[in-house]
């Protein structure tokens, strides 16, 4: 017997329709590439998304055709999220920090038909357009009078001209909720990038879950600043969860430095922000010397790489801001775990609660996880035993785009490539990427632990730990350190700083001072590059 309830496909257009009808006057504020501030409402945004949908019909795009973007977080990008997916096409957000050859490679692989780009990326598009063989339409995300006349890009049109030629008379089509809605390529630190192809169903379910109180806790009372880019994994789904709840959205555009972010938080009364640790490092670096405080910010979600305990403490102790540590990946839309306490933790001391909050968190309903050993058998949830982390759920990939039947799944589970522990309460702690684990004398050393201790030293701006071949122990850890401008620390001081904070045999063998730590396209430490930089390095103990 089937239930007798209405059946409606879960479609991305439903989110913007809801926001328009029930939160029509909630604001969307953007810092534009031009530097000025643009502000309008969900109602105005929904109208323009429908004009865009009409324009895409006018370009004769077929159902499921790919529309690529090279754009910062801003209102036009937000309209593309809805106009493209809502009309049945697939939004392909391209990470502009990738190498130009890689951008051309993924545009061809995705068979993009249209490329919409912010004017900051004009030189990039000029460099790659001739290599992108499927793109028929280039759209500059700017006013008509800002369109360059001599760009060399064929048929370049301004976004405003494209949509202003259309009415907003458009009915969002209904179709199978499993239809592809958007796609995102992984950074491809090993081999060619691979694409996760999200569906309307997976994105809507993810948006629901992300908004839950124990997850990102997004509500109509919030003003949210996603610093996490809309060009990578849909800005953690915030553009969808915000529409679902009617939260005010504040987009930073290209200005991601500490000063600009701080000014936007204050002027727009932001209550909530989300981003990777490197961004918050810059923000804290701006606040501290100037003695600045936040007046409205209450929470921040930090994820994408391990959030150092020193950062969680600084936000809490110096600014009274709650940090929610999150873990996820492109293949998971991206949220997997978030760290919030349970009712029973109220009885714990401050220190004990902090020890839990430093972990990556517990599963969200919709994501199941397990850790497995070398023989593939499940390992205990004791908070000590390390294993390879596997996940499954309705917003986890089962195949990569064009993977030609080579599913990454193992018995229905997706191997994340991360290594971690799970404790008896289900809290995950990531200790490493499996390829970054340091194996010393048969024991594992967590590079994340070593880095976290180093960045707790006041003179250290950034630290990256790698393993170096050792004749006796196989591998020993060394830590590459970037010192804060104007500060000093010696090798000996830093090594003694480790004493008492970790087991003796886990203390790095050496400190290498560097001028810069290589970061990848999503702001994460690029260990492959660091290993390459240090390829001639010899351990003092070897
Ligand atoms: P890519 O770097 O290929 O673009 P993702 O952006 O999908 O990939 O990053 C996913 C990976 O980032 C995870 O598998 C994990 O290694 C790392 N990561 C994400 N969040 C955290 C976190 N809170 N702590 C530690 N590692 C994290």
Coordinates of C-alpha atoms and ligand atoms in Angstrom, one line a residue:
X1 CA 0.0 0.0 0.0
X2 CA 1.4 3.4 -0.9
X3 CA 1.0 6.5 1.2
X4 CA -1.5 9.0 0.2
X5 CA 0.6 12.1 0.4
X6 CA 1.4 14.5 -2.4
X7 CA 4.5 13.6 -4.4
X8 CA 6.6 16.5 -5.6
X9 CA 10.1 16.1 -7.0
X10 CA 12.8 17.8 -4.9
X11 CA 14.0 20.4 -7.3
X12 CA 16.4 23.4 -6.9
X13 CA 13.9 25.7 -8.4
X14 CA 11.6 24.9 -5.5
X15 CA 14.1 26.5 -3.1
X16 CA 14.2 29.9 -4.9
X17 CA 10.4 29.8 -5.4
X18 CA 10.0 29.3 -1.7
X19 CA 12.4 32.1 -0.8
X20 CA 10.7 34.5 -3.2
X21 CA 7.2 33.7 -1.8
X22 CA 8.0 33.4 1.9
X23 CA 11.1 35.5 2.4
X24 CA 10.8 37.9 -0.6
X25 CA 12.2 40.9 1.2
X26 CA 15.2 39.1 2.8
X27 CA 18.4 40.7 1.5
X28 CA 21.3 39.5 -0.6
X29 CA 24.2 41.8 -0.4
X30 CA 27.3 41.5 -2.6
X31 CA 30.7 43.2 -2.8
X32 CA 31.1 43.4 -6.6
X33 CA 34.2 43.0 -8.7
X34 CA 33.9 46.7 -9.4
X35 CA 34.4 47.2 -5.6
X36 CA 31.0 48.7 -4.8
X37 CA 28.2 47.1 -2.7
X38 CA 25.1 45.7 -4.5
X39 CA 22.0 44.9 -2.6
X40 CA 18.7 43.4 -3.5
X41 CA 16.2 40.8 -2.3
X42 CA 15.3 37.2 -2.9
X43 CA 12.3 38.4 -4.8
X44 CA 14.4 40.5 -7.2
X45 CA 16.9 37.6 -7.5
X46 CA 14.2 35.0 -8.3
X47 CA 12.9 37.4 -11.0
X48 CA 16.4 37.7 -12.6
X49 CA 16.9 33.9 -12.3
X50 CA 13.8 33.4 -14.4
X51 CA 15.0 36.0 -17.0
X52 CA 18.2 34.0 -17.1
X53 CA 16.3 30.7 -17.7
X54 CA 14.5 32.4 -20.6
X55 CA 17.8 33.6 -22.0
X56 CA 19.3 30.0 -21.8
X57 CA 16.2 28.8 -23.8
X58 CA 17.0 31.6 -26.3
X59 CA 20.5 30.3 -26.7
X60 CA 18.9 26.9 -27.6
X61 CA 20.6 25.0 -24.8
X62 CA 19.3 21.5 -24.4
X63 CA 18.2 19.9 -21.2
X64 CA 21.3 18.9 -19.2
X65 CA 23.6 21.0 -21.2
X66 CA 26.5 22.3 -19.1
X67 CA 26.9 26.0 -18.3
X68 CA 30.3 26.8 -16.7
X69 CA 31.1 29.6 -14.3
X70 CA 34.4 31.3 -13.4
X71 CA 33.1 33.6 -10.7
X72 CA 33.5 34.9 -7.2
X73 CA 30.7 34.7 -4.6
X74 CA 28.2 37.3 -5.7
X75 CA 24.5 37.9 -6.7
X76 CA 25.0 37.0 -10.4
X77 CA 26.6 33.7 -9.5
X78 CA 23.7 33.1 -7.2
X79 CA 21.2 33.7 -10.1
X80 CA 23.2 31.3 -12.2
X81 CA 22.9 28.6 -9.4
X82 CA 19.1 28.8 -9.8
X83 CA 18.5 29.9 -13.5
X84 CA 20.8 27.2 -14.9
X85 CA 19.9 24.2 -12.6
X86 CA 16.2 25.3 -12.3
X87 CA 15.8 25.3 -16.0
X88 CA 17.2 21.7 -16.3
X89 CA 20.7 22.6 -17.3
X90 CA 23.8 21.6 -15.3
X91 CA 25.8 24.3 -13.6
X92 CA 29.6 23.6 -13.8
X93 CA 31.4 25.8 -11.3
X94 CA 35.1 26.0 -12.3
X95 CA 37.8 26.8 -9.8
X96 CA 39.7 29.8 -11.3
X97 CA 42.8 28.9 -9.2
X98 CA 43.4 25.8 -11.3
X99 CA 46.1 25.8 -13.9
X100 CA 44.8 27.2 -17.2
X101 CA 45.6 23.9 -19.0
X102 CA 43.6 22.1 -16.3
X103 CA 40.7 24.6 -16.8
X104 CA 40.7 23.9 -20.5
X105 CA 40.9 20.2 -19.9
X106 CA 37.8 20.1 -17.6
X107 CA 35.8 22.5 -19.8
X108 CA 36.3 20.0 -22.7
X109 CA 35.7 17.0 -20.4
X110 CA 32.4 18.5 -19.2
X111 CA 31.6 19.6 -22.8
X112 CA 30.6 23.0 -21.5
X113 CA 28.4 25.0 -23.9
X114 CA 28.5 28.4 -22.2
X115 CA 31.1 30.1 -20.0
X116 CA 30.0 32.9 -17.7
X117 CA 32.9 34.7 -16.0
X118 CA 33.7 37.7 -13.7
X119 CA 35.7 40.4 -15.3
X120 CA 38.7 39.6 -13.0
X121 CA 39.0 36.4 -15.0
X122 CA 39.1 38.1 -18.4
X123 CA 42.9 37.5 -18.9
X124 CA 42.3 33.8 -17.9
X125 CA 39.5 33.4 -20.4
X126 CA 41.5 35.2 -23.1
X127 CA 44.3 32.6 -22.5
X128 CA 42.2 29.5 -22.5
X129 CA 39.1 30.2 -24.8
X130 CA 40.7 28.9 -28.0
X131 CA 41.5 25.5 -26.2
X132 CA 37.9 25.1 -25.0
X133 CA 36.4 23.4 -28.0
X134 CA 32.7 23.0 -27.0
X135 CA 32.0 26.5 -25.6
X136 CA 29.7 28.4 -28.0
X137 CA 28.8 31.4 -25.8
X138 CA 31.0 33.5 -23.6
X139 CA 29.2 35.7 -21.1
X140 CA 30.9 38.4 -19.1
X141 CA 29.3 38.9 -15.7
X142 CA 29.1 42.7 -16.0
X143 CA 27.0 45.6 -17.1
X144 CA 26.6 46.2 -20.9
X145 CA 28.7 49.4 -20.8
X146 CA 31.6 47.5 -19.1
X147 CA 32.0 45.0 -21.8
X148 CA 35.4 45.2 -23.5
X149 CA 35.3 45.8 -27.2
X150 CA 38.6 44.3 -28.1
X151 CA 38.8 41.2 -25.9
X152 CA 39.5 38.8 -28.7
X153 CA 36.9 36.4 -27.3
X154 CA 34.4 35.5 -30.0
X155 CA 30.7 36.5 -29.5
X156 CA 31.3 37.9 -26.1
X157 CA 28.1 39.3 -24.5
X158 CA 27.4 40.9 -21.2
X159 CA 25.3 39.1 -18.7
X160 CA 23.1 42.1 -18.2
X161 CA 22.4 42.4 -21.9
X162 CA 21.7 38.7 -22.1
X163 CA 19.0 38.7 -19.3
X164 CA 17.6 42.2 -19.9
X165 CA 16.5 41.1 -23.3
X166 CA 14.1 38.6 -21.6
X167 CA 10.9 38.8 -19.6
X168 CA 10.6 37.1 -16.2
X169 CA 7.6 35.3 -17.4
X170 CA 8.8 31.7 -16.9
X171 CA 7.4 28.6 -15.2
X172 CA 10.1 26.4 -13.7
X173 CA 9.9 23.0 -15.4
X174 CA 9.2 19.8 -13.4
X175 CA 11.3 16.8 -14.0
X176 CA 12.9 13.7 -12.3
X177 CA 14.6 14.9 -9.1
X178 CA 17.5 12.6 -9.9
X179 CA 18.4 14.8 -12.9
X180 CA 21.9 16.3 -12.7
X181 CA 21.9 19.9 -11.3
X182 CA 25.5 20.9 -10.9
X183 CA 29.0 19.5 -11.1
X184 CA 32.4 20.1 -9.5
X185 CA 35.8 18.7 -10.3
X186 CA 38.1 17.7 -7.5
X187 CA 41.4 19.5 -7.3
X188 CA 43.2 16.7 -9.0
X189 CA 46.3 16.7 -6.8
X190 CA 46.9 13.2 -8.2
X191 CA 46.1 12.6 -11.9
X192 CA 43.4 14.3 -13.9
X193 CA 40.6 15.9 -12.0
X194 CA 37.4 13.9 -11.5
X195 CA 33.9 15.3 -11.4
X196 CA 31.2 14.8 -8.9
X197 CA 27.8 15.3 -10.6
X198 CA 25.2 16.4 -8.1
X199 CA 21.5 15.9 -8.6
X200 CA 18.5 18.1 -7.6
X201 CA 17.5 15.4 -5.1
X202 CA 21.0 15.1 -3.5
X203 CA 21.5 18.9 -3.4
X204 CA 18.0 19.5 -1.8
X205 CA 18.4 16.8 0.8
X206 CA 21.9 18.2 1.6
X207 CA 20.5 21.7 1.9
X208 CA 17.8 20.5 4.4
X209 CA 20.4 18.6 6.4
X210 CA 23.0 21.4 6.4
X211 CA 20.4 23.8 7.9
X212 CA 19.7 21.6 10.9
X213 CA 20.6 23.0 14.4
X214 CA 23.3 20.3 15.0
X215 CA 24.7 20.9 11.6
X216 CA 25.3 24.4 10.3
X217 CA 22.2 25.8 12.1
X218 CA 21.1 28.2 9.5
X219 CA 17.9 30.2 10.0
X220 CA 15.9 33.2 8.9
X221 CA 17.4 35.1 11.9
X222 CA 20.9 34.8 10.4
X223 CA 23.0 37.0 8.1
X224 CA 25.4 34.5 6.5
X225 CA 28.8 35.3 4.9
X226 CA 30.0 32.3 2.9
X227 CA 33.7 33.0 2.4
X228 CA 34.0 29.4 1.2
X229 CA 33.8 29.8 -2.6
X230 CA 30.8 29.2 -4.8
X231 CA 33.2 27.8 -7.3
X232 CA 34.1 24.8 -5.1
X233 CA 31.4 22.3 -3.9
X234 CA 28.6 24.9 -4.1
X235 CA 30.0 26.9 -1.2
X236 CA 29.1 24.0 1.1
X237 CA 25.5 24.2 0.0
X238 CA 25.0 27.6 1.7
X239 CA 23.4 29.3 -1.4
X240 CA 20.7 26.5 -1.2
X241 CA 20.3 26.3 2.6
X242 CA 20.0 30.1 2.8
X243 CA 17.1 30.1 0.3
X244 CA 15.5 27.2 2.1
X245 CA 15.5 29.1 5.4
X246 CA 15.3 32.7 4.2
X247 CA 18.6 33.8 5.8
X248 CA 20.2 37.0 4.6
X249 CA 23.2 36.4 2.4
X250 CA 26.3 38.5 2.3
X251 CA 28.8 37.7 -0.6
X252 CA 32.4 38.9 -0.3
X253 CA 33.2 39.0 -4.1
X254 CA 36.9 38.9 -4.8
X255 CA 37.9 40.7 -1.6
X256 CA 38.9 37.9 0.7
X257 CA 41.6 39.6 2.8
X258 CA 41.1 40.0 6.6
X259 CA 40.3 43.8 6.4
X260 CA 37.6 43.5 3.7
X261 CA 36.0 40.5 5.4
X262 CA 36.0 42.2 8.8
X263 CA 34.4 45.4 7.3
X264 CA 31.7 43.4 5.6
X265 CA 30.9 41.4 8.7
X266 CA 30.5 44.6 10.7
X267 CA 28.6 46.7 8.1
X268 CA 26.1 44.0 7.2
X269 CA 25.7 42.7 10.8
X270 CA 26.8 39.2 9.8
X271 CA 25.9 36.6 12.5
X272 CA 27.5 33.7 10.8
X273 CA 30.5 33.0 8.5
X274 CA 32.0 29.9 6.8
X275 CA 35.4 29.2 5.4
X276 CA 38.7 27.3 5.3
X277 CA 41.3 27.8 8.1
X278 CA 43.7 29.8 5.9
X279 CA 41.0 32.5 5.4
X280 CA 40.3 32.8 9.2
X281 CA 44.1 32.9 9.8
X282 CA 44.1 36.1 7.7
X283 CA 41.1 37.5 9.5
X284 CA 42.6 36.9 13.0
X285 CA 45.8 38.3 11.7
X286 CA 44.0 41.5 10.9
X287 CA 42.0 41.7 14.1
X288 CA 44.6 41.1 16.7
X289 CA 47.2 43.9 16.1
X290 CA 44.4 46.4 15.6
X291 CA 42.6 45.3 18.8
X292 CA 39.3 44.9 16.8
X293 CA 36.2 43.0 18.1
X294 CA 33.1 41.6 16.4
X295 CA 29.7 43.2 17.2
X296 CA 27.3 40.7 15.6
X297 CA 29.2 37.6 14.6
X298 CA 28.3 34.6 16.7
X299 CA 29.3 31.4 14.9
X300 CA 31.7 30.3 12.2
X301 CA 32.0 27.0 10.4
X302 CA 35.6 26.0 9.7
X303 CA 36.4 23.1 7.5
X304 CA 38.1 21.9 4.3
X305 CA 41.2 21.1 6.2
X306 CA 41.9 20.5 9.9
X307 CA 41.1 23.5 12.0
X308 CA 44.0 24.0 14.4
X309 CA 42.9 23.9 18.1
X310 CA 44.7 27.3 18.6
X311 CA 42.3 28.9 16.1
X312 CA 39.2 27.4 17.8
X313 CA 40.5 28.7 21.2
X314 CA 41.3 32.1 19.8
X315 CA 37.8 32.6 18.4
X316 CA 36.2 31.4 21.6
X317 CA 38.5 33.1 24.2
X318 CA 39.4 36.3 22.5
X319 CA 36.1 37.0 20.6
X320 CA 33.4 34.8 22.2
X321 CA 32.7 33.1 18.9
X322 CA 31.6 29.5 18.5
X323 CA 33.6 27.5 16.0
X324 CA 31.9 24.6 14.3
X325 CA 34.5 22.3 13.0
X326 CA 33.3 20.5 9.8
X327 CA 34.6 17.7 7.6
X328 CA 33.5 16.8 4.1
X329 CA 34.7 16.5 0.6
X330 CA 33.7 17.3 -3.0
X331 CA 32.4 13.7 -3.4
X332 CA 30.0 14.4 -0.5
X333 CA 28.3 17.6 -1.6
X334 CA 30.4 18.3 0.7
X335 CA 29.1 17.9 4.3
X336 CA 29.9 14.7 6.2
X337 CA 30.4 15.6 9.9
X338 CA 30.0 18.7 12.0
X339 CA 31.2 19.0 15.6
X340 CA 28.4 20.0 18.0
X341 CA 28.0 18.7 21.5
X342 CA 25.3 16.3 22.8
X343 CA 23.0 16.9 25.8
X344 CA 25.0 14.6 28.0
X345 CA 28.1 16.8 27.5
X346 CA 26.6 19.6 29.5
X347 CA 27.9 17.7 32.6
X348 CA 31.5 17.9 31.4
X349 CA 34.2 20.5 32.3
X350 CA 35.1 23.2 29.9
X351 CA 38.4 21.4 29.0
X352 CA 36.6 18.1 28.3
X353 CA 34.0 19.8 26.1
X354 CA 36.8 21.6 24.2
X355 CA 38.6 18.2 23.6
X356 CA 35.4 17.0 21.8
X357 CA 35.0 20.3 19.9
X358 CA 38.5 20.0 18.4
X359 CA 37.4 16.8 16.5
X360 CA 35.8 16.8 13.1
X361 CA 32.4 15.9 14.5
X362 CA 29.7 13.4 14.2
X363 CA 27.6 12.2 11.3
X364 CA 24.7 14.1 10.0
X365 CA 21.6 12.1 9.3
X366 CA 22.1 11.0 5.7
X367 CA 25.7 10.1 6.0
X368 CA 26.9 6.8 7.4
X369 CA 30.5 6.2 8.1
X370 CA 32.9 3.5 9.2
X371 CA 36.7 3.0 9.6
X372 CA 38.3 -0.2 8.2
X373 CA 41.6 -1.9 8.6
X374 CA 44.0 -3.2 5.9
X375 CA 42.0 -6.4 5.4
X376 CA 38.8 -4.3 4.9
X377 CA 37.1 -5.3 8.2
X378 CA 35.4 -2.6 10.3
X379 CA 37.4 -1.3 13.2
X380 CA 36.1 -0.4 16.7
X381 CA 34.7 3.0 17.7
X382 CA 37.1 3.5 20.6
X383 CA 38.6 6.9 19.7
X384 CA 42.1 5.3 19.4
X385 CA 42.1 2.8 16.6
X386 CA 43.0 4.4 13.2
X387 CA 41.5 3.2 10.0
X388 CA 40.6 4.2 6.4
X389 CA 37.3 6.2 6.4
X390 CA 34.4 5.0 4.3
X391 CA 31.1 6.8 3.8
X392 CA 27.7 6.3 2.2
X393 CA 24.5 8.3 1.8
X394 CA 22.1 10.0 -0.6
X395 CA 24.5 12.9 -1.2
X396 CA 27.7 10.8 -1.7
X397 CA 28.9 10.0 -5.2
X398 CA 28.4 6.5 -6.6
X399 CA 30.3 7.2 -9.8
X400 CA 32.4 10.0 -11.2
X401 CA 31.2 11.8 -14.3
X402 CA 32.2 9.8 -17.4
X403 CA 33.9 7.2 -15.2
X404 CA 32.9 4.4 -17.7
X405 CA 31.6 1.9 -15.2
X406 CA 34.7 2.2 -12.9
X407 CA 32.8 2.9 -9.7
X408 CA 34.9 4.0 -6.8
X409 CA 32.7 2.2 -4.3
X410 CA 33.8 -0.8 -2.2
X411 CA 30.8 -2.9 -1.2
X412 CA 28.5 0.2 -1.6
X413 CA 30.8 2.4 0.5
X414 CA 32.9 5.4 -0.8
X415 CA 36.5 5.3 0.3
X416 CA 37.3 8.9 1.3
X417 CA 41.1 8.6 1.3
X418 CA 41.1 10.0 4.8
X419 CA 42.4 8.2 7.9
X420 CA 40.8 8.7 11.3
X421 CA 39.4 7.4 14.5
X422 CA 35.8 7.3 15.7
X423 CA 35.0 7.4 19.4
X424 CA 32.2 5.6 21.3
X425 CA 29.9 8.7 20.8
X426 CA 30.4 8.6 17.0
X427 CA 32.8 11.6 16.9
X428 CA 35.3 11.4 14.0
X429 CA 38.8 12.6 14.2
X430 CA 40.7 12.9 11.0
X431 CA 44.4 12.2 11.5
X432 CA 45.6 12.4 7.9
X433 CA 45.0 11.9 4.2
X434 CA 46.0 8.3 3.7
X435 CA 48.9 9.4 1.4
X436 CA 50.2 11.9 4.0
X437 CA 50.3 9.5 7.0
X438 CA 53.9 9.2 8.3
X439 CA 54.9 5.6 9.1
X440 CA 57.8 5.6 11.6
X441 CA 59.0 2.2 12.8
X442 CA 55.7 0.6 12.0
X443 CA 53.8 3.2 14.0
X444 CA 51.7 6.0 12.4
X445 CA 52.3 9.6 13.1
X446 CA 49.5 12.1 12.3
X447 CA 50.9 15.0 10.3
X448 CA 47.8 17.1 11.4
X449 CA 48.8 16.7 15.1
X450 CA 52.4 17.8 14.3
X451 CA 51.1 20.9 12.4
X452 CA 48.6 21.8 15.1
X453 CA 51.3 22.0 17.7
X454 CA 53.5 24.1 15.5
X455 CA 50.8 26.7 14.7
X456 CA 50.0 27.0 18.5
X457 CA 53.5 28.7 18.8
X458 CA 53.0 32.5 18.6
X459 CA 55.7 33.0 16.0
X460 CA 54.4 30.4 13.6
X461 CA 52.0 31.6 10.8
X462 CA 51.7 28.2 9.0
X463 CA 53.2 24.7 9.3
X464 CA 53.2 21.6 7.1
X465 CA 54.5 18.2 8.2
X466 CA 55.8 15.6 5.8
X467 CA 57.6 12.3 6.1
X468 CA 61.2 11.9 4.9
X469 CA 62.8 8.6 4.2
X470 CA 64.9 7.3 7.1
X471 CA 67.3 4.2 6.9
X472 CA 66.2 2.8 10.3
X473 CA 62.6 4.0 10.8
X474 CA 61.4 4.0 7.2
X475 CA 60.1 7.6 7.6
X476 CA 60.5 10.4 10.1
X477 CA 58.5 13.6 10.3
X478 CA 59.9 17.1 9.6
X479 CA 57.9 20.3 9.8
X480 CA 58.1 23.1 7.3
X481 CA 57.4 26.4 9.0
X482 CA 56.5 29.9 7.8
X483 CA 57.3 32.5 10.5
X484 CA 55.0 35.4 11.2
X485 CA 56.3 38.7 9.8
X486 CA 58.4 40.5 12.4
X487 CA 58.7 37.5 14.7
X488 CA 61.5 35.0 15.3
X489 CA 61.9 31.4 16.5
X490 CA 64.8 29.0 16.3
X491 CA 64.8 25.4 15.3
X492 CA 65.7 24.4 18.9
X493 CA 63.0 26.6 20.4
X494 CA 60.3 25.0 18.2
X495 CA 61.5 21.5 18.8
X496 CA 61.4 22.0 22.6
X497 CA 57.9 23.5 22.2
X498 CA 56.8 19.9 21.2
X499 CA 58.0 18.5 24.5
X500 CA 55.1 17.3 26.7
X501 CA 52.6 18.0 23.9
X502 CA 53.1 14.7 22.1
X503 CA 54.9 11.4 22.5
X504 CA 58.7 11.8 22.3
X505 CA 59.0 9.6 19.2
X506 CA 56.5 11.7 17.4
X507 CA 58.4 14.9 17.7
X508 CA 59.7 16.0 14.3
X509 CA 63.3 15.3 13.5
X510 CA 63.8 18.8 12.1
X511 CA 62.3 22.2 11.4
X512 CA 62.7 23.7 7.9
X513 CA 62.1 27.4 7.6
X514 CA 60.4 28.3 4.3
X515 CA 59.4 31.6 2.7
X516 CA 56.0 30.2 1.6
X517 CA 54.0 27.1 2.0
X518 CA 52.5 25.9 -1.3
X519 CA 48.7 26.1 -1.3
X520 CA 46.4 24.3 -3.8
X521 CA 43.4 25.7 -5.6
X522 CA 41.2 25.4 -2.6
X523 CA 43.5 27.0 -0.1
X524 CA 44.8 23.7 1.3
X525 CA 48.5 22.9 1.8
X526 CA 49.8 21.2 -1.3
X527 CA 52.1 18.5 0.2
X528 CA 53.0 17.0 -3.2
X529 CA 54.5 20.4 -4.1
X530 CA 56.2 20.7 -0.6
X531 CA 57.8 17.3 -1.1
X532 CA 59.0 18.4 -4.5
X533 CA 60.5 21.6 -2.9
X534 CA 62.3 19.6 -0.3
X535 CA 63.4 16.7 -2.5
X536 CA 67.1 17.4 -1.9
X537 CA 66.6 17.7 1.8
X538 CA 68.6 15.3 4.1
X539 CA 67.6 14.4 7.6
X540 CA 70.2 15.4 10.2
X541 CA 69.7 12.0 11.9
X542 CA 70.0 9.9 8.8
Ligands
LIG1 P1 40.1 18.6 -3.0 O1 41.2 19.1 -2.1 O2 40.5 17.5 -3.9 O3 39.4 19.7 -3.8 P2 38.0 18.5 -1.2 O4 37.9 19.9 -1.3 O5 36.8 17.7 -1.6 O6 39.1 17.9 -2.2 O7 38.7 18.1 0.1 C1 38.3 17.0 0.8 C2 39.4 16.6 1.8 O8 39.8 17.7 2.6 C3 39.0 15.6 2.8 O9 39.0 14.3 2.2 C4 40.0 15.8 3.9 O10 41.2 15.2 3.6 C5 40.2 17.3 3.9 N1 39.3 17.9 4.9 C6 38.2 18.5 4.8 N2 37.7 19.0 6.0 C7 38.6 18.6 6.9 C8 38.8 18.8 8.3 N3 37.9 19.5 9.0 N4 39.8 18.3 8.9 C9 40.8 17.6 8.2 N5 40.7 17.4 6.9 C10 39.7 17.9 6.2

